[in-house]
XYZ file of C-alpha atoms in Angstrom:
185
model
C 0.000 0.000 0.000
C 3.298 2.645 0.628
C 4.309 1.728 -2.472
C 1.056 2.468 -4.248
C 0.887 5.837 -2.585
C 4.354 6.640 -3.419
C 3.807 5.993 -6.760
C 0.962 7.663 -6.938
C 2.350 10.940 -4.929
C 5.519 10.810 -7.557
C 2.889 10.747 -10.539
C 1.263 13.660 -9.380
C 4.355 15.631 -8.915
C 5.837 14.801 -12.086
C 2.133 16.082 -13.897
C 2.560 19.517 -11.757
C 5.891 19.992 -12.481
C 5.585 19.036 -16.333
C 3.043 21.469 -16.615
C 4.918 24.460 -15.237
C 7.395 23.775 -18.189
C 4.933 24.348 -20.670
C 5.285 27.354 -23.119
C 2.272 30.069 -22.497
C -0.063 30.253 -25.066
C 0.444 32.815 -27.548
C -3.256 34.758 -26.755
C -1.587 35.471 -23.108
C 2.110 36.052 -24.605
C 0.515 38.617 -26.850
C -1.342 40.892 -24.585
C 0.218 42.836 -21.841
C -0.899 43.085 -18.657
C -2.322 46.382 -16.989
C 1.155 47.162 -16.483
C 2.231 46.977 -20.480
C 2.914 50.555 -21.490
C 2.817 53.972 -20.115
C 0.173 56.674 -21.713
C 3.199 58.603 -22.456
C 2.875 61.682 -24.550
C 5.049 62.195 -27.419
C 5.967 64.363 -30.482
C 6.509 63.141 -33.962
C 7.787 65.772 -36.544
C 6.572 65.478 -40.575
C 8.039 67.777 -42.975
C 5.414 68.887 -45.182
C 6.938 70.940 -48.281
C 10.024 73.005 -49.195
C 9.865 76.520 -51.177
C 11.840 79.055 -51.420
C 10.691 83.213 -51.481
C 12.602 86.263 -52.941
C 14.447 88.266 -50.787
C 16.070 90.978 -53.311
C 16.508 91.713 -56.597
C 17.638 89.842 -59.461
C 21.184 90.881 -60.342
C 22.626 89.757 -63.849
C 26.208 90.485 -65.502
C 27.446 89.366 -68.947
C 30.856 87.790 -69.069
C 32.812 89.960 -71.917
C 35.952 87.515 -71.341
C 36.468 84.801 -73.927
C 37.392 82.875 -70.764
C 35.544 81.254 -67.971
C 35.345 84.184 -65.212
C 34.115 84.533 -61.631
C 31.550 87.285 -61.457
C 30.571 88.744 -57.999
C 27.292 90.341 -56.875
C 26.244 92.374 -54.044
C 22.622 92.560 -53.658
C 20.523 94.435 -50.753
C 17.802 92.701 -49.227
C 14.304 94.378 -49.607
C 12.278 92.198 -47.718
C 12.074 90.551 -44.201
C 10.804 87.122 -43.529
C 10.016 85.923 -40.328
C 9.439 81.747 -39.220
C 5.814 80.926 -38.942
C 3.749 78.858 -36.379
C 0.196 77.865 -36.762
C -0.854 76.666 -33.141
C -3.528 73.957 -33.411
C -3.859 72.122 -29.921
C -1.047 74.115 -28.497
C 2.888 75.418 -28.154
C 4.435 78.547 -28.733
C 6.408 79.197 -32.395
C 9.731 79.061 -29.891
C 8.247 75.428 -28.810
C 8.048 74.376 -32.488
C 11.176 75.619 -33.826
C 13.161 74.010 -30.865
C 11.098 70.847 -31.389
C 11.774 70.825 -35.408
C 15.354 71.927 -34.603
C 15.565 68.361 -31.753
C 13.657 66.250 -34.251
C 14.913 67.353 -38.038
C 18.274 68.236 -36.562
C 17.909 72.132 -38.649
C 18.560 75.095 -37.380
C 16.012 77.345 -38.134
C 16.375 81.152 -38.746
C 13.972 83.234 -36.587
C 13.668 86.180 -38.962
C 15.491 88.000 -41.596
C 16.004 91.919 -42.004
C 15.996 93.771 -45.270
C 18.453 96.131 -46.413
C 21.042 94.065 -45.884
C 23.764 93.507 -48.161
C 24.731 89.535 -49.292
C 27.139 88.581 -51.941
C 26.944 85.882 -54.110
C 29.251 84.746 -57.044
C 29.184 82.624 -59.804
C 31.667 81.064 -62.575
C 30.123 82.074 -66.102
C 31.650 81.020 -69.455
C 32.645 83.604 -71.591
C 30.223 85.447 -73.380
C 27.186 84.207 -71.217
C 24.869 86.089 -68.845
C 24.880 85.111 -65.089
C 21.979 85.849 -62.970
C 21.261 85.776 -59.407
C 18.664 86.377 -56.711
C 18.817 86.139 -53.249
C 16.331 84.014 -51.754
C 15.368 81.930 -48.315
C 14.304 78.382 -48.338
C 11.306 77.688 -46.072
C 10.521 73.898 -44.940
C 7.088 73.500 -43.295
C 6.984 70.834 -40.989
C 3.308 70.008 -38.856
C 4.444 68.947 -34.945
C 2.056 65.883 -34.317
C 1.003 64.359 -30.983
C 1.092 60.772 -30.315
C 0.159 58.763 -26.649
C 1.822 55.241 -26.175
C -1.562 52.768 -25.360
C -1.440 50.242 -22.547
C -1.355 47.890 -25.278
C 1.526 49.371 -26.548
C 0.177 50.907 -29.964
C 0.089 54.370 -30.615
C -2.602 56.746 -30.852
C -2.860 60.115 -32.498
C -4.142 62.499 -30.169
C -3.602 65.598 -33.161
C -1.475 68.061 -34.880
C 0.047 70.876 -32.387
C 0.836 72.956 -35.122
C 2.585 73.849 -38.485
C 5.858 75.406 -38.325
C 7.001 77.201 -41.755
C 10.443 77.547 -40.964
C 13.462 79.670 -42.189
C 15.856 76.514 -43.537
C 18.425 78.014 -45.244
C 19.384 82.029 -45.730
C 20.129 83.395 -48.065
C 19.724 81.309 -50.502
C 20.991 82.136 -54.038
C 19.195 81.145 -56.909
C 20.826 81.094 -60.322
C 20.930 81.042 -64.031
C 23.474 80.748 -66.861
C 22.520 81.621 -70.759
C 22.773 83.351 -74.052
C 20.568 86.298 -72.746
C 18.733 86.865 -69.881
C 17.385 84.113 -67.688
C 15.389 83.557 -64.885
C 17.036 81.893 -61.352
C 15.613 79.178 -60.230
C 14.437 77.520 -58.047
């Protein structure tokens, strides 16, 4: 009879402890507890376009050298341009420039001043026309807002704003021909 119940009291332990080795099913693998992520708040940056807006005059030269020559312009600016924020849910246009400037990794230029003088140059073959104008480049970018789920997922909460921002001043755009031309971009 001490046998039998040994037996049986080994069986029984062997069935409990096989069953703690078994692999959990993938339903409760899958889904985290109530523990599983923090709602934390985040910011996810999407550039939107890239243009670029006259600051100044066009300036043009011909080359009268038979040779290839470097021709210099000075141009004064005659308008300003400033960085622009459209708030949506929220933030200042500081907040979205610093954000764009953490996220992109670009500096952005808060505002330019006219009457300013930049200088450009340009190689022109001889005999051609060279023409410049000084430009800026703006990059919009919207500032979206994001929350982490418990399940972990993500879920988009809205846009905090637009942010056209100064990317690149000045910016020269350019053209080299026969007769006059138009810079582009």
């Amino acid at each position: 009879m001490r046998s039998v119940m040994r037996h049986a009291a080994l069986m029984g332990a062997m069935v409990v402890g096989s069953s703690l080795l078994l692999a959990p099913s993938a339903a409760s693998a899958s889904v985290p507890g109530p523990e599983g992520c923090p709602p934390d708040v985040w910011h996810k940056v999407v550039k939107i376009s890239t243009g670029y807006e006259s600051i100044g005059n066009t300036a043009g030269k011909r080359n009268g050298s038979t040779t290839t020559s470097r021709l210099t312009y000075a141009m004064t600016t005659t308008t300003s341009k400033a960085t622009t924020w459209s708030s949506e849910l929220g933030g200042s246009a500081s907040w979205g420039v610093a954000t764009v400037e953490a996220k992109v990794g670009r500096d952005i230029t808060d505002s330019t001043d006219k009457g300013v003088t930049v200088q450009n140059w340009m190689d022109v073959p001889g005999g051609k026309w060279g023409y410049t104008t000084p430009k800026i480049e703006r990059t919009k970018y919207v500032i979206q807002r994001w929350q982490d789920t418990a399940a972990c997922g993500a879920r988009f909460l809205g846009n905090d704003g637009t942010l056209g921002g100064i990317t690149a001043f000045p910016f020269f755009s350019e053209c080299i021909a026969s007769s006059a031309c138009t810079p582009k971009p």
